[in-house]
Amino acid sequence: QSVLTQPPSVSGAPGQRVTISCTGSNSNIGTDYDVHWYQQLPGAAPKLLIYINNIRPSGVPDRFSGSKSGTSASLAITGLQAEDEADYYCQSYDSSLSAYVFGTGTKVTVL
Amino acid sequence: QVQLVQSGAEVKKPGSSVKVSCKASGGTFSSYAINWVRQAPGQGLEWMGGIIPIFGTANYAQKFQGRVSITADESTSTAYMELGSLRSEDAAVYYCAREGGVTGIFDYWGQGTLVTVSS
């Protein structure tokens, strides 16, 4: 049972903008712990997509952006492309569990 | 470029143990934590625990306390995850992931090791 909740799925047509929410609580995101995002393509290992809430690693297109406010965070994909079809996970730290925690995951479908 | 290469797929019987390895190359092994994350079929990611090789002390998710052991061998730049008392629910892909310069960022991942638990 993950402590970070994401919508199971989001979809959009090529070129559109989609957002994925990550809802936590005062023991994780709300305690100012950073949020990181990972992209997992089918059959592959997760890949770091956004770190410390809104920073893109080298090589990640600027179509991907992150934000954080209160006990939630969001990942936005603008100019959606077919290659963005994947599962996306948020991740943070939970002080009550003394553990790193992942979101429930969101499948992005490009229509 | 940092690379994490994991050992191959395993088939284990319920009640037995499995030990998965994760060999690092291309970076400074000892100073960065290696974490283990698993993913059951069709499910999400679950953090199991991690270790900083230079310190040698591992920390574990409460769920796995007493059943998992994470170790590291600095001489071979290899981390290990051993899970005991296997049950069917432990069938999953197990990933190792390096924790980068800032705590909590998993910047490099292994390719994953499939563990099947079947009698």
PDB file of N, CA, C and O in Angstrom, chain A residues 34 36 38 40 43-48 51-52 87 89 91 96-104, chain B residues 35 37 39 43-47 59-62 95 99 102-107 109-112:
ATOM      1  N   ASP A  34      12.011  16.146  -0.867  1.00  0.00           N
ATOM      2  CA  ASP A  34      11.979  16.330  -2.302  1.00  0.00           C
ATOM      3  C   ASP A  34      11.228  15.196  -2.994  1.00  0.00           C
ATOM      4  O   ASP A  34      11.137  14.072  -2.485  1.00  0.00           O
ATOM      5  N   HIS A  36      10.937  13.064  -6.647  1.00  0.00           N
ATOM      6  CA  HIS A  36      11.630  12.693  -7.877  1.00  0.00           C
ATOM      7  C   HIS A  36      10.674  11.881  -8.741  1.00  0.00           C
ATOM      8  O   HIS A  36       9.743  11.240  -8.225  1.00  0.00           O
ATOM      9  N   TYR A  38      10.244   9.110 -12.143  1.00  0.00           N
ATOM     10  CA  TYR A  38      10.897   8.105 -12.979  1.00  0.00           C
ATOM     11  C   TYR A  38       9.960   7.713 -14.111  1.00  0.00           C
ATOM     12  O   TYR A  38       8.743   7.631 -13.928  1.00  0.00           O
ATOM     13  N   GLN A  40       9.246   4.600 -16.774  1.00  0.00           N
ATOM     14  CA  GLN A  40       9.550   3.197 -17.028  1.00  0.00           C
ATOM     15  C   GLN A  40       8.896   2.784 -18.346  1.00  0.00           C
ATOM     16  O   GLN A  40       7.676   2.618 -18.428  1.00  0.00           O
ATOM     17  N   GLY A  43       8.953  -3.073 -20.356  1.00  0.00           N
ATOM     18  CA  GLY A  43      10.013  -4.071 -20.307  1.00  0.00           C
ATOM     19  C   GLY A  43      11.378  -3.549 -19.896  1.00  0.00           C
ATOM     20  O   GLY A  43      12.366  -4.289 -19.948  1.00  0.00           O
ATOM     21  N   ALA A  44      11.454  -2.289 -19.457  1.00  0.00           N
ATOM     22  CA  ALA A  44      12.741  -1.693 -19.113  1.00  0.00           C
ATOM     23  C   ALA A  44      12.791  -1.304 -17.644  1.00  0.00           C
ATOM     24  O   ALA A  44      11.773  -1.268 -16.955  1.00  0.00           O
ATOM     25  N   ALA A  45      14.005  -1.009 -17.186  1.00  0.00           N
ATOM     26  CA  ALA A  45      14.180  -0.505 -15.826  1.00  0.00           C
ATOM     27  C   ALA A  45      13.731   0.952 -15.757  1.00  0.00           C
ATOM     28  O   ALA A  45      13.725   1.662 -16.773  1.00  0.00           O
ATOM     29  N   PRO A  46      13.341   1.405 -14.581  1.00  0.00           N
ATOM     30  CA  PRO A  46      12.997   2.825 -14.444  1.00  0.00           C
ATOM     31  C   PRO A  46      14.183   3.714 -14.786  1.00  0.00           C
ATOM     32  O   PRO A  46      15.343   3.317 -14.654  1.00  0.00           O
ATOM     33  N   LYS A  47      13.860   4.934 -15.204  1.00  0.00           N
ATOM     34  CA  LYS A  47      14.886   5.917 -15.561  1.00  0.00           C
ATOM     35  C   LYS A  47      14.542   7.235 -14.861  1.00  0.00           C
ATOM     36  O   LYS A  47      13.378   7.653 -14.860  1.00  0.00           O
ATOM     37  N   LEU A  48      15.537   7.855 -14.267  1.00  0.00           N
ATOM     38  CA  LEU A  48      15.315   9.138 -13.591  1.00  0.00           C
ATOM     39  C   LEU A  48      14.899  10.195 -14.603  1.00  0.00           C
ATOM     40  O   LEU A  48      15.604  10.432 -15.591  1.00  0.00           O
ATOM     41  N   TYR A  51      14.391  15.322 -10.891  1.00  0.00           N
ATOM     42  CA  TYR A  51      14.831  15.198  -9.512  1.00  0.00           C
ATOM     43  C   TYR A  51      14.716  16.523  -8.768  1.00  0.00           C
ATOM     44  O   TYR A  51      14.655  17.582  -9.396  1.00  0.00           O
ATOM     45  N   ILE A  52      14.678  16.405  -7.464  1.00  0.00           N
ATOM     46  CA  ILE A  52      14.479  17.563  -6.586  1.00  0.00           C
ATOM     47  C   ILE A  52      13.343  18.440  -7.123  1.00  0.00           C
ATOM     48  O   ILE A  52      13.509  19.644  -7.368  1.00  0.00           O
ATOM     49  N   ASP A  87       5.073   4.049 -18.067  1.00  0.00           N
ATOM     50  CA  ASP A  87       4.605   4.208 -16.695  1.00  0.00           C
ATOM     51  C   ASP A  87       5.485   5.244 -16.010  1.00  0.00           C
ATOM     52  O   ASP A  87       6.700   5.281 -16.224  1.00  0.00           O
ATOM     53  N   TYR A  89       6.422   7.143 -12.219  1.00  0.00           N
ATOM     54  CA  TYR A  89       6.345   7.004 -10.766  1.00  0.00           C
ATOM     55  C   TYR A  89       6.960   8.215 -10.076  1.00  0.00           C
ATOM     56  O   TYR A  89       8.051   8.665 -10.459  1.00  0.00           O
ATOM     57  N   GLN A  91       8.463   9.648  -6.349  1.00  0.00           N
ATOM     58  CA  GLN A  91       9.196   9.028  -5.237  1.00  0.00           C
ATOM     59  C   GLN A  91       9.617  10.104  -4.247  1.00  0.00           C
ATOM     60  O   GLN A  91       9.988  11.213  -4.645  1.00  0.00           O
ATOM     61  N   SER A  96       7.606   8.896   8.771  1.00  0.00           N
ATOM     62  CA  SER A  96       6.909   7.954   9.655  1.00  0.00           C
ATOM     63  C   SER A  96       7.374   6.523   9.405  1.00  0.00           C
ATOM     64  O   SER A  96       7.484   5.727  10.337  1.00  0.00           O
ATOM     65  N   LEU A  97       7.636   6.204   8.176  1.00  0.00           N
ATOM     66  CA  LEU A  97       8.080   4.864   7.799  1.00  0.00           C
ATOM     67  C   LEU A  97       9.595   4.745   7.816  1.00  0.00           C
ATOM     68  O   LEU A  97      10.129   3.627   7.791  1.00  0.00           O
ATOM     69  N   SER A  98      10.298   5.883   7.858  1.00  0.00           N
ATOM     70  CA  SER A  98      11.763   5.895   7.702  1.00  0.00           C
ATOM     71  C   SER A  98      12.155   5.111   6.459  1.00  0.00           C
ATOM     72  O   SER A  98      13.019   4.219   6.491  1.00  0.00           O
ATOM     73  N   ALA A  99      11.506   5.444   5.367  1.00  0.00           N
ATOM     74  CA  ALA A  99      11.704   4.681   4.138  1.00  0.00           C
ATOM     75  C   ALA A  99      11.479   5.557   2.918  1.00  0.00           C
ATOM     76  O   ALA A  99      10.707   6.524   2.961  1.00  0.00           O
ATOM     77  N   TYR A 100      12.155   5.191   1.841  1.00  0.00           N
ATOM     78  CA  TYR A 100      11.831   5.802   0.556  1.00  0.00           C
ATOM     79  C   TYR A 100      10.520   5.189   0.089  1.00  0.00           C
ATOM     80  O   TYR A 100      10.276   3.985   0.266  1.00  0.00           O
ATOM     81  N   VAL A 101       9.684   6.015  -0.492  1.00  0.00           N
ATOM     82  CA  VAL A 101       8.380   5.548  -0.949  1.00  0.00           C
ATOM     83  C   VAL A 101       8.159   5.968  -2.392  1.00  0.00           C
ATOM     84  O   VAL A 101       8.593   7.044  -2.818  1.00  0.00           O
ATOM     85  N   PHE A 102       7.479   5.098  -3.132  1.00  0.00           N
ATOM     86  CA  PHE A 102       7.128   5.378  -4.510  1.00  0.00           C
ATOM     87  C   PHE A 102       5.627   5.597  -4.615  1.00  0.00           C
ATOM     88  O   PHE A 102       4.843   5.086  -3.804  1.00  0.00           O
ATOM     89  N   GLY A 103       5.251   6.338  -5.645  1.00  0.00           N
ATOM     90  CA  GLY A 103       3.841   6.488  -5.941  1.00  0.00           C
ATOM     91  C   GLY A 103       3.283   5.214  -6.528  1.00  0.00           C
ATOM     92  O   GLY A 103       4.021   4.285  -6.868  1.00  0.00           O
ATOM     93  N   THR A 104       1.972   5.186  -6.679  1.00  0.00           N
ATOM     94  CA  THR A 104       1.289   3.995  -7.182  1.00  0.00           C
ATOM     95  C   THR A 104       1.508   3.781  -8.667  1.00  0.00           C
ATOM     96  O   THR A 104       1.250   2.700  -9.183  1.00  0.00           O
TER      97      THR A 104
ATOM     98  N   ASN B  35      20.702   0.896  -3.519  1.00  0.00           N
ATOM     99  CA  ASN B  35      19.395   0.514  -3.007  1.00  0.00           C
ATOM    100  C   ASN B  35      18.810  -0.629  -3.824  1.00  0.00           C
ATOM    101  O   ASN B  35      19.210  -0.862  -4.973  1.00  0.00           O
ATOM    102  N   VAL B  37      15.114  -2.220  -5.130  1.00  0.00           N
ATOM    103  CA  VAL B  37      13.710  -1.914  -5.387  1.00  0.00           C
ATOM    104  C   VAL B  37      13.115  -3.110  -6.129  1.00  0.00           C
ATOM    105  O   VAL B  37      13.752  -3.630  -7.051  1.00  0.00           O
ATOM    106  N   GLN B  39       9.632  -5.032  -8.092  1.00  0.00           N
ATOM    107  CA  GLN B  39       8.393  -4.775  -8.823  1.00  0.00           C
ATOM    108  C   GLN B  39       7.724  -6.107  -9.137  1.00  0.00           C
ATOM    109  O   GLN B  39       8.210  -6.868  -9.973  1.00  0.00           O
ATOM    110  N   GLN B  43       2.705  -4.632 -11.119  1.00  0.00           N
ATOM    111  CA  GLN B  43       2.571  -3.755  -9.955  1.00  0.00           C
ATOM    112  C   GLN B  43       3.598  -2.619  -9.979  1.00  0.00           C
ATOM    113  O   GLN B  43       4.381  -2.498 -10.920  1.00  0.00           O
ATOM    114  N   GLY B  44       3.564  -1.811  -8.932  1.00  0.00           N
ATOM    115  CA  GLY B  44       4.445  -0.658  -8.844  1.00  0.00           C
ATOM    116  C   GLY B  44       5.790  -0.985  -8.218  1.00  0.00           C
ATOM    117  O   GLY B  44       6.116  -2.150  -7.958  1.00  0.00           O
ATOM    118  N   LEU B  45       6.555   0.064  -7.961  1.00  0.00           N
ATOM    119  CA  LEU B  45       7.892  -0.074  -7.402  1.00  0.00           C
ATOM    120  C   LEU B  45       7.835  -0.047  -5.876  1.00  0.00           C
ATOM    121  O   LEU B  45       7.066   0.706  -5.287  1.00  0.00           O
ATOM    122  N   GLU B  46       8.675  -0.869  -5.259  1.00  0.00           N
ATOM    123  CA  GLU B  46       8.689  -0.983  -3.794  1.00  0.00           C
ATOM    124  C   GLU B  46      10.132  -0.988  -3.310  1.00  0.00           C
ATOM    125  O   GLU B  46      10.917  -1.861  -3.675  1.00  0.00           O
ATOM    126  N   TRP B  47      10.478  -0.018  -2.472  1.00  0.00           N
ATOM    127  CA  TRP B  47      11.834   0.081  -1.919  1.00  0.00           C
ATOM    128  C   TRP B  47      12.015  -0.956  -0.819  1.00  0.00           C
ATOM    129  O   TRP B  47      11.174  -1.103   0.069  1.00  0.00           O
ATOM    130  N   ASN B  59      20.210  -0.292   5.755  1.00  0.00           N
ATOM    131  CA  ASN B  59      18.915  -0.022   6.384  1.00  0.00           C
ATOM    132  C   ASN B  59      17.835  -0.619   5.507  1.00  0.00           C
ATOM    133  O   ASN B  59      17.992  -0.689   4.277  1.00  0.00           O
ATOM    134  N   TYR B  60      16.778  -1.055   6.157  1.00  0.00           N
ATOM    135  CA  TYR B  60      15.768  -1.840   5.467  1.00  0.00           C
ATOM    136  C   TYR B  60      14.367  -1.268   5.673  1.00  0.00           C
ATOM    137  O   TYR B  60      14.063  -0.695   6.713  1.00  0.00           O
ATOM    138  N   ALA B  61      13.520  -1.478   4.694  1.00  0.00           N
ATOM    139  CA  ALA B  61      12.107  -1.176   4.880  1.00  0.00           C
ATOM    140  C   ALA B  61      11.554  -2.105   5.940  1.00  0.00           C
ATOM    141  O   ALA B  61      11.932  -3.291   6.005  1.00  0.00           O
ATOM    142  N   GLN B  62      10.691  -1.585   6.768  1.00  0.00           N
ATOM    143  CA  GLN B  62      10.143  -2.354   7.881  1.00  0.00           C
ATOM    144  C   GLN B  62       9.526  -3.670   7.411  1.00  0.00           C
ATOM    145  O   GLN B  62       9.643  -4.702   8.080  1.00  0.00           O
ATOM    146  N   TYR B  95      15.457  -4.812  -8.726  1.00  0.00           N
ATOM    147  CA  TYR B  95      16.393  -3.850  -9.301  1.00  0.00           C
ATOM    148  C   TYR B  95      17.344  -3.326  -8.226  1.00  0.00           C
ATOM    149  O   TYR B  95      16.919  -3.079  -7.091  1.00  0.00           O
ATOM    150  N   GLU B  99      22.130   5.491  -5.474  1.00  0.00           N
ATOM    151  CA  GLU B  99      21.605   6.736  -4.934  1.00  0.00           C
ATOM    152  C   GLU B  99      22.648   7.808  -5.201  1.00  0.00           C
ATOM    153  O   GLU B  99      23.751   7.762  -4.699  1.00  0.00           O
ATOM    154  N   VAL B 102      22.794  13.480  -4.179  1.00  0.00           N
ATOM    155  CA  VAL B 102      21.805  14.023  -3.251  1.00  0.00           C
ATOM    156  C   VAL B 102      20.933  12.868  -2.766  1.00  0.00           C
ATOM    157  O   VAL B 102      20.480  12.051  -3.561  1.00  0.00           O
ATOM    158  N   THR B 103      20.702  12.820  -1.486  1.00  0.00           N
ATOM    159  CA  THR B 103      19.979  11.695  -0.886  1.00  0.00           C
ATOM    160  C   THR B 103      18.620  11.472  -1.534  1.00  0.00           C
ATOM    161  O   THR B 103      17.865  12.413  -1.761  1.00  0.00           O
ATOM    162  N   GLY B 104      18.367  10.244  -1.850  1.00  0.00           N
ATOM    163  CA  GLY B 104      17.040   9.862  -2.314  1.00  0.00           C
ATOM    164  C   GLY B 104      16.846   9.866  -3.807  1.00  0.00           C
ATOM    165  O   GLY B 104      15.766   9.522  -4.284  1.00  0.00           O
ATOM    166  N   ILE B 105      17.869  10.240  -4.553  1.00  0.00           N
ATOM    167  CA  ILE B 105      17.751  10.242  -6.008  1.00  0.00           C
ATOM    168  C   ILE B 105      18.397   8.970  -6.540  1.00  0.00           C
ATOM    169  O   ILE B 105      19.587   8.741  -6.370  1.00  0.00           O
ATOM    170  N   PHE B 106      17.612   8.165  -7.215  1.00  0.00           N
ATOM    171  CA  PHE B 106      18.116   6.920  -7.791  1.00  0.00           C
ATOM    172  C   PHE B 106      18.486   7.202  -9.241  1.00  0.00           C
ATOM    173  O   PHE B 106      17.636   7.161 -10.129  1.00  0.00           O
ATOM    174  N   ASP B 107      19.771   7.507  -9.472  1.00  0.00           N
ATOM    175  CA  ASP B 107      20.140   8.023 -10.770  1.00  0.00           C
ATOM    176  C   ASP B 107      20.574   6.964 -11.776  1.00  0.00           C
ATOM    177  O   ASP B 107      20.507   7.204 -12.989  1.00  0.00           O
ATOM    178  N   TRP B 109      20.235   2.649 -12.639  1.00  0.00           N
ATOM    179  CA  TRP B 109      19.537   1.421 -12.282  1.00  0.00           C
ATOM    180  C   TRP B 109      20.166   0.222 -12.992  1.00  0.00           C
ATOM    181  O   TRP B 109      20.643   0.352 -14.127  1.00  0.00           O
ATOM    182  N   GLY B 110      20.106  -0.926 -12.335  1.00  0.00           N
ATOM    183  CA  GLY B 110      20.470  -2.158 -12.998  1.00  0.00           C
ATOM    184  C   GLY B 110      19.362  -2.584 -13.942  1.00  0.00           C
ATOM    185  O   GLY B 110      18.286  -1.983 -13.973  1.00  0.00           O
ATOM    186  N   GLN B 111      19.625  -3.642 -14.688  1.00  0.00           N
ATOM    187  CA  GLN B 111      18.659  -4.086 -15.702  1.00  0.00           C
ATOM    188  C   GLN B 111      17.517  -4.903 -15.113  1.00  0.00           C
ATOM    189  O   GLN B 111      16.531  -5.177 -15.784  1.00  0.00           O
ATOM    190  N   GLY B 112      17.669  -5.289 -13.835  1.00  0.00           N
ATOM    191  CA  GLY B 112      16.612  -6.068 -13.191  1.00  0.00           C
ATOM    192  C   GLY B 112      16.910  -7.559 -13.217  1.00  0.00           C
ATOM    193  O   GLY B 112      17.533  -8.066 -14.155  1.00  0.00           O
TER     194      GLY B 112
END
